[in-house]
Tab-separated table of C-alpha atoms and ligand atoms in Angstrom:
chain	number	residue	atom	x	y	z
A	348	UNK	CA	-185.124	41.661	-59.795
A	349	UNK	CA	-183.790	38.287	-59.233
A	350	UNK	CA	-181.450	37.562	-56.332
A	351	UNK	CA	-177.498	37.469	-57.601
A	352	UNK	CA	-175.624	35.106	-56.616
A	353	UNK	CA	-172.586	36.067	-54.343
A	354	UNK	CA	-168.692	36.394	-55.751
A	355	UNK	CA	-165.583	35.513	-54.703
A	356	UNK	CA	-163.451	37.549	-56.937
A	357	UNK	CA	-159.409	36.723	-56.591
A	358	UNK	CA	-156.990	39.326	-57.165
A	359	UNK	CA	-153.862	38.072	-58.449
A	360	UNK	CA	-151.973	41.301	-58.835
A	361	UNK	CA	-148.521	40.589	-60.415
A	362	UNK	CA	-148.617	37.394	-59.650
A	363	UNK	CA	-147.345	34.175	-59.787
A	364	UNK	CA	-144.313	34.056	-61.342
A	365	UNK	CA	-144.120	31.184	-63.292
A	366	UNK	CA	-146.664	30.147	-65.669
A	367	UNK	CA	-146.642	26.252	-64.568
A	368	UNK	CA	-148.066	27.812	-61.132
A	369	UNK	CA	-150.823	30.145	-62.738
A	370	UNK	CA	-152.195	26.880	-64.417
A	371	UNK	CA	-152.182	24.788	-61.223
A	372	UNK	CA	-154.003	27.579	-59.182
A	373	UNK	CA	-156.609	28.245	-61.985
A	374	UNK	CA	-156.684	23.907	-62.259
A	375	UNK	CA	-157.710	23.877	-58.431
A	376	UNK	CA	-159.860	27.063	-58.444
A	377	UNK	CA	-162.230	25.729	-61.213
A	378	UNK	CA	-162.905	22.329	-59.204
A	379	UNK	CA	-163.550	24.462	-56.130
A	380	UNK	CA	-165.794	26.178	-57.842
A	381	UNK	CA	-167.822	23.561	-59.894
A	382	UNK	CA	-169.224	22.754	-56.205
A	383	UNK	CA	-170.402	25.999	-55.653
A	384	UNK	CA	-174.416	26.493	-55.051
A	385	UNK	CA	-175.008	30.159	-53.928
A	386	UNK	CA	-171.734	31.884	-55.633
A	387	UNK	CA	-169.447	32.745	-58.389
A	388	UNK	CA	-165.754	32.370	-58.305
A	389	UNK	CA	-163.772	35.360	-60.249
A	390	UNK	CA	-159.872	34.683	-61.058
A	391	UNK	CA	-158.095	38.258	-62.261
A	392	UNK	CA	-154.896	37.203	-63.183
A	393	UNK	CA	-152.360	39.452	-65.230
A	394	UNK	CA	-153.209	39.611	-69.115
A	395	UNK	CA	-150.458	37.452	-70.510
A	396	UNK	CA	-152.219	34.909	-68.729
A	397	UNK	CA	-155.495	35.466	-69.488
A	398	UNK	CA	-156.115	33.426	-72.455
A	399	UNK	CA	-154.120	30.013	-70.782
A	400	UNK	CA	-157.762	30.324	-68.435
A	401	UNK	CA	-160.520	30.853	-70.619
A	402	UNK	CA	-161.773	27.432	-71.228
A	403	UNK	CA	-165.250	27.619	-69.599
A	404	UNK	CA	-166.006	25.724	-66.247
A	405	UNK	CA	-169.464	26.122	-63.924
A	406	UNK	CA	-169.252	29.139	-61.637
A	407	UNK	CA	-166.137	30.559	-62.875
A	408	UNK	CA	-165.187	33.433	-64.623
A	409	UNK	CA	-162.351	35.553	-65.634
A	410	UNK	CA	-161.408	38.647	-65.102
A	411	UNK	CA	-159.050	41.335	-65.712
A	412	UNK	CA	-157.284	43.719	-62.974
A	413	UNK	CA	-157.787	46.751	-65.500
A	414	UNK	CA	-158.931	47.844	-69.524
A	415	UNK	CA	-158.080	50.613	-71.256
A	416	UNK	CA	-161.559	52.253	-72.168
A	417	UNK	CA	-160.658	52.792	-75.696
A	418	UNK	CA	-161.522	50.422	-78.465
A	419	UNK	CA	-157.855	50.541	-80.106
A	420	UNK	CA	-155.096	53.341	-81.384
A	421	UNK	CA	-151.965	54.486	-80.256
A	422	UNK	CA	-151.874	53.614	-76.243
A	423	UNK	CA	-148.887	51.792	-75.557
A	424	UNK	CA	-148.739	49.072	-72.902
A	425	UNK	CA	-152.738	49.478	-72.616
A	426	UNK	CA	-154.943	46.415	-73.210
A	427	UNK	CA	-158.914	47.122	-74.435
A	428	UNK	CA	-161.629	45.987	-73.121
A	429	UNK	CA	-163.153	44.594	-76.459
A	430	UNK	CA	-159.656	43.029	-76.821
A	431	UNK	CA	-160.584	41.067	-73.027
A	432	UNK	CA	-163.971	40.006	-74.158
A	433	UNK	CA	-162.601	38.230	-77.067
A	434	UNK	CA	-160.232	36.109	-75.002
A	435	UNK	CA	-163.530	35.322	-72.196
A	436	UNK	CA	-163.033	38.019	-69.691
A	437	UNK	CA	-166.398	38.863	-68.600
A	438	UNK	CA	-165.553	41.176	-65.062
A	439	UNK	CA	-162.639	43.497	-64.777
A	440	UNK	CA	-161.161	45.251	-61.565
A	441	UNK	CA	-161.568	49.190	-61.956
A	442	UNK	CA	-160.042	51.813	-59.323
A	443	UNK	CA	-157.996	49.548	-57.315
A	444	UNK	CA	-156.433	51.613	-54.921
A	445	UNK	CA	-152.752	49.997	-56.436
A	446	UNK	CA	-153.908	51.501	-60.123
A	447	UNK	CA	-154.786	55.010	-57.981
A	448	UNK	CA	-151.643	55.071	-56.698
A	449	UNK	CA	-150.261	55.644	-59.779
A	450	UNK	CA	-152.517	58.164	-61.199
A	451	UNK	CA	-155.884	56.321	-61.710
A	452	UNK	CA	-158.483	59.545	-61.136
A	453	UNK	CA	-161.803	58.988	-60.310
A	454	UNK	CA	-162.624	60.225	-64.081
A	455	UNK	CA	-160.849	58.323	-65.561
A	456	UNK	CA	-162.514	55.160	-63.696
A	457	UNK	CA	-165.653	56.324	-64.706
A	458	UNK	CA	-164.620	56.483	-68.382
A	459	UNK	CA	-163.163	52.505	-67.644
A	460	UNK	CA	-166.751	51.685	-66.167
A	461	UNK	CA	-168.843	52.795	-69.116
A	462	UNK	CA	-166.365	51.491	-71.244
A	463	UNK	CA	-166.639	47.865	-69.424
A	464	UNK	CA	-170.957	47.742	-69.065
A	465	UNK	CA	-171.464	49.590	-72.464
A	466	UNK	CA	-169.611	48.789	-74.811
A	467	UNK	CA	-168.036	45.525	-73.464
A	468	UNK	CA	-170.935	44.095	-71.840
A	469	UNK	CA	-168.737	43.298	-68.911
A	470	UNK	CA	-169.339	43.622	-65.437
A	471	UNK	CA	-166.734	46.193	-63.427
A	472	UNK	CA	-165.784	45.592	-60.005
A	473	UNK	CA	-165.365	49.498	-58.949
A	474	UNK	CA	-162.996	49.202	-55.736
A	475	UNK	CA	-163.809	52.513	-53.367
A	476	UNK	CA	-161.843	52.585	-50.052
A	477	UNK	CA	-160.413	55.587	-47.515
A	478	UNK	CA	-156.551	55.205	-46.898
A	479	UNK	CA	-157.318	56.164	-43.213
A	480	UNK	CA	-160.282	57.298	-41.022
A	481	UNK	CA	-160.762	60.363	-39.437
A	482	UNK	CA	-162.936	61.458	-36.368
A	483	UNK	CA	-165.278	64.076	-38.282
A	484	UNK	CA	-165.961	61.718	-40.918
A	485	UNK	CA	-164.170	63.204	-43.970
A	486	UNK	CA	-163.475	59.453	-45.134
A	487	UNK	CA	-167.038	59.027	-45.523
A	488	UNK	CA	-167.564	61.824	-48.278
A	489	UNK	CA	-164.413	60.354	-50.405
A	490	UNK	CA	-166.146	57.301	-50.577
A	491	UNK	CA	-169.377	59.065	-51.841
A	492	UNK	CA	-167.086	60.838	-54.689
A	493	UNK	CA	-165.669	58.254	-55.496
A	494	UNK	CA	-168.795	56.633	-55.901
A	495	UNK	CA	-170.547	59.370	-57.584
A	496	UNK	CA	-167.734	60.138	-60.441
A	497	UNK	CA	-167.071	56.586	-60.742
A	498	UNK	CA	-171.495	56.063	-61.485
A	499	UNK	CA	-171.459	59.293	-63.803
A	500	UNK	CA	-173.761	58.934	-66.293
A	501	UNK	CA	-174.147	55.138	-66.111
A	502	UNK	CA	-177.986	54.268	-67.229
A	503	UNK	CA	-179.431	52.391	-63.890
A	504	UNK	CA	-180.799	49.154	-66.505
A	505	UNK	CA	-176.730	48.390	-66.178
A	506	UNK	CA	-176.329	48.578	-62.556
A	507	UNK	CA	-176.503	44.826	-62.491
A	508	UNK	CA	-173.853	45.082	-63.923
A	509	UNK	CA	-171.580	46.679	-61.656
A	510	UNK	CA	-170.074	45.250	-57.887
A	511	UNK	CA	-169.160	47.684	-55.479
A	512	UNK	CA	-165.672	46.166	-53.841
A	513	UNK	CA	-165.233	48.188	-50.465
A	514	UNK	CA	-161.325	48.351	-49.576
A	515	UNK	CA	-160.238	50.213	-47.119
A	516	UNK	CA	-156.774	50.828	-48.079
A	517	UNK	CA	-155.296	49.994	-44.232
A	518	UNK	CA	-156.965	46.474	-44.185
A	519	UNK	CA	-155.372	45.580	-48.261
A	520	UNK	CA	-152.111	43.581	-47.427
A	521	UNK	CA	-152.288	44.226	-44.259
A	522	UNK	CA	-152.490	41.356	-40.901
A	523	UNK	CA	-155.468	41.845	-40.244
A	524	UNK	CA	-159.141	42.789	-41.693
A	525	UNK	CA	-161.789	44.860	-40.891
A	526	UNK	CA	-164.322	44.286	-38.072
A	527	UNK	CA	-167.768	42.821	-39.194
A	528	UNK	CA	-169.368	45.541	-37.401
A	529	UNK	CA	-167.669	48.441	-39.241
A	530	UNK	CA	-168.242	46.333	-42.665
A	531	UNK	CA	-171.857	46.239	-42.286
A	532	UNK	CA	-171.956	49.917	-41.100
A	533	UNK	CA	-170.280	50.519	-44.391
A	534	UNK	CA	-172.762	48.628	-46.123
A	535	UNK	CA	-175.616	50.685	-45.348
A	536	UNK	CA	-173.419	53.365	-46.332
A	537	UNK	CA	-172.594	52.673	-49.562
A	538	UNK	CA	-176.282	51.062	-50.386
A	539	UNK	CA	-177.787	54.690	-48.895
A	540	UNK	CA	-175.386	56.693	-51.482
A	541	UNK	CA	-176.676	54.053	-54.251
A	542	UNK	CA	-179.876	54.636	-53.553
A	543	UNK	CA	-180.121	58.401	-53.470
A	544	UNK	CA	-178.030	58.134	-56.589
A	545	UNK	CA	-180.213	55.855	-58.385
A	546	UNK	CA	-183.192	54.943	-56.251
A	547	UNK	CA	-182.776	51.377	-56.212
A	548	UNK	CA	-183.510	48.409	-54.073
A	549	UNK	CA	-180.581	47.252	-51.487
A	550	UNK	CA	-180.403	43.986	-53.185
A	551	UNK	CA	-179.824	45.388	-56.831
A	552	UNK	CA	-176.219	46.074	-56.967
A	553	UNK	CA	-173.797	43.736	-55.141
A	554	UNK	CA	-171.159	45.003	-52.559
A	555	UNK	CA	-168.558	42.601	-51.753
A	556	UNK	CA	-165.278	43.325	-49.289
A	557	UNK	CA	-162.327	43.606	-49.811
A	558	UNK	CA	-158.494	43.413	-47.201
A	559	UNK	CA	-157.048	41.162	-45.610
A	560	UNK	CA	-159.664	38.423	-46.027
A	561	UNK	CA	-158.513	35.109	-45.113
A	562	UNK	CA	-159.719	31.466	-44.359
A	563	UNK	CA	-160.248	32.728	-40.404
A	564	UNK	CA	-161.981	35.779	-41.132
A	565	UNK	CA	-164.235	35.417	-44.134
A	566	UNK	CA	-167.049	33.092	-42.010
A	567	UNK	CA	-167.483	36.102	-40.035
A	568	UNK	CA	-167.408	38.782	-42.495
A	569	UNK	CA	-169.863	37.145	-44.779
A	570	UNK	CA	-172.112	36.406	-41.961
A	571	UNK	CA	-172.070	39.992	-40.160
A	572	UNK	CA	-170.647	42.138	-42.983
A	573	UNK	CA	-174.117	42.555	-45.171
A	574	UNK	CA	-171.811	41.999	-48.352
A	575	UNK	CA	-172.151	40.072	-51.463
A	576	UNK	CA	-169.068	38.428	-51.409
A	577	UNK	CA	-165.242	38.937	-51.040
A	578	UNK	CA	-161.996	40.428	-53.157
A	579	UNK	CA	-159.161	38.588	-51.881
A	580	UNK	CA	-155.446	39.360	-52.717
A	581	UNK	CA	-152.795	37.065	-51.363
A	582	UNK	CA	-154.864	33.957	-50.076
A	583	UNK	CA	-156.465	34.030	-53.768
A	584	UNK	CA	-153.029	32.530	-54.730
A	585	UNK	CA	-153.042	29.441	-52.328
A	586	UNK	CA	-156.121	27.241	-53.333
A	587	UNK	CA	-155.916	25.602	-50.370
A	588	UNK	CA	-157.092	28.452	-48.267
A	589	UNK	CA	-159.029	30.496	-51.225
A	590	UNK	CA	-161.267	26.966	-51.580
A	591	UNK	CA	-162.257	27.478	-47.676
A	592	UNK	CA	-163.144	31.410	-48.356
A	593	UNK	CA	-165.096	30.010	-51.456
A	594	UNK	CA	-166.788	27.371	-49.349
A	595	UNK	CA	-167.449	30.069	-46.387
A	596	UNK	CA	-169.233	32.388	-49.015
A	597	UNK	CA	-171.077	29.850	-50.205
A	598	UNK	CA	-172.963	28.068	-47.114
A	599	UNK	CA	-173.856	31.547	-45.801
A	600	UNK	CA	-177.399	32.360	-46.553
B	2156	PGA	P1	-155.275	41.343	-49.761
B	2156	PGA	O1	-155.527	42.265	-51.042
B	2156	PGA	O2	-156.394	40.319	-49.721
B	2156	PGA	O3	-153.944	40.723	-49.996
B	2156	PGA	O4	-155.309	42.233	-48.561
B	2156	PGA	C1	-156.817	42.668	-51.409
B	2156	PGA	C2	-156.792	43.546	-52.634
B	2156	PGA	O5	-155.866	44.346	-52.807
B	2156	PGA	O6	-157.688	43.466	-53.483
């Protein structure tokens, strides 16, 4: 299988507030990432913005922070995922721990997930994370369920089309992010679980991280983590800083 190329995926959450600012963020983010060699750059905003961003520029996608995994009908509020791959959304965020919080099950992610690489030919970002660890290692088997549910019945020819985002839920808005060492730990973890689940090679299925990451700390992670890439919250809305993550991703080998 070919190498992927690494992501930089930016979470904008509900965010920014006024429109003017979504356009100058998505203005600078596309430059950034027209210099990019290695990488992708992937800007989630809310969905009333998405279709101000889907001109196409090199290395850049869109992508949404949810879909509902129904085609259409009577689901108010809810946005499709055929309805996001019409407007140029190509990866959507599934299982953030924000969209667990308020009710998200592992089910129904999995539902999302075939929804997004099936039917919408999209690739999902599946965030797993613990809220907190504990000494005899309970966190570890959460992640595995969530992993498992979340892979149910997903043919392995579409793996390539899912990311794994790792986010422990202490590191996500937090000061600061996880150590490098405990990432790549992780790492092995989550590629072991993958490839019991699926027998697959370490390389097939990206894993990026995910809390925290900033302009200090992504160098680092990148280069001791054994990820694919990065989901960043806040610093995704300053381009000043998200352009240095971008750049750090990028000139790691
Ligand atoms: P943060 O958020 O980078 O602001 O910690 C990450 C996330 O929630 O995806």
């Amino acid at each position: 299988m070919k190498k992927m190329k690494k992501l930089i995926v930016g979470n904008w959450k509900m965010n920014p507030v006024e429109v003017e600012d979504a356009k100058n963020i998505v203005k600078a983010v596309k430059r950034a990432g027209s210099k990019l060699r290695k990488s992708q750059v992937v800007v989630c905003p809310p969905f009333v913005y998405t279709s101000l961003f889907s001109k196409k520029s090199s290395n850049f996608f869109l992508g949404a922070q949810n879909a509902n995994h129904e085609m259409s009908g009577s689901f108010t509020g809810e946005v499709s995922y055929s309805m996001l791959y019409q407007l140029g959304v190509r990866f959507v965020i599934l299982g953030h721990s924000e969209r667990r919080k308020m009710g998200e099950t592992d089910e129904i992610v999995n539902r999302k997930l075939k929804s997004v690489v099936n039917d919408g030919g999209m690739t999902a970002i599946l965030c797993v994370g613990e809220a907190s660890r504990d000494h005899n290692g309970d966190y570890l088997e959460l992640i595995k369920k969530q992993i498992h549910t979340a892979l149910t019945d997903v043919p392995k020819k579409l793996l390539p089309q899912v990311v794994i985002a790792y986010e422990p839920i202490w590191a996500i808005g937090g000061a600061s992010a996880m150590s490098p060492r405990d990432l790549h730990e992780m790492s092995i973890y989550i590629k072991k679980i993958l490839n019991d689940m699926f027998s697959i090679a370490s390389d097939d299925i990206r894993i990026i991280y995910g809390g925290a990451v900033d302009k200090v700390n992504a160098e680092e992670l990148i280069r001791e983590g054994n990820v694919s890439g990065f989901l960043v919250g806040r610093q995704s809305l300053v381009p000043k800083d998200f352009t240095e993550i971008m750049k750090a991703v990028d000139s790691t080998k």
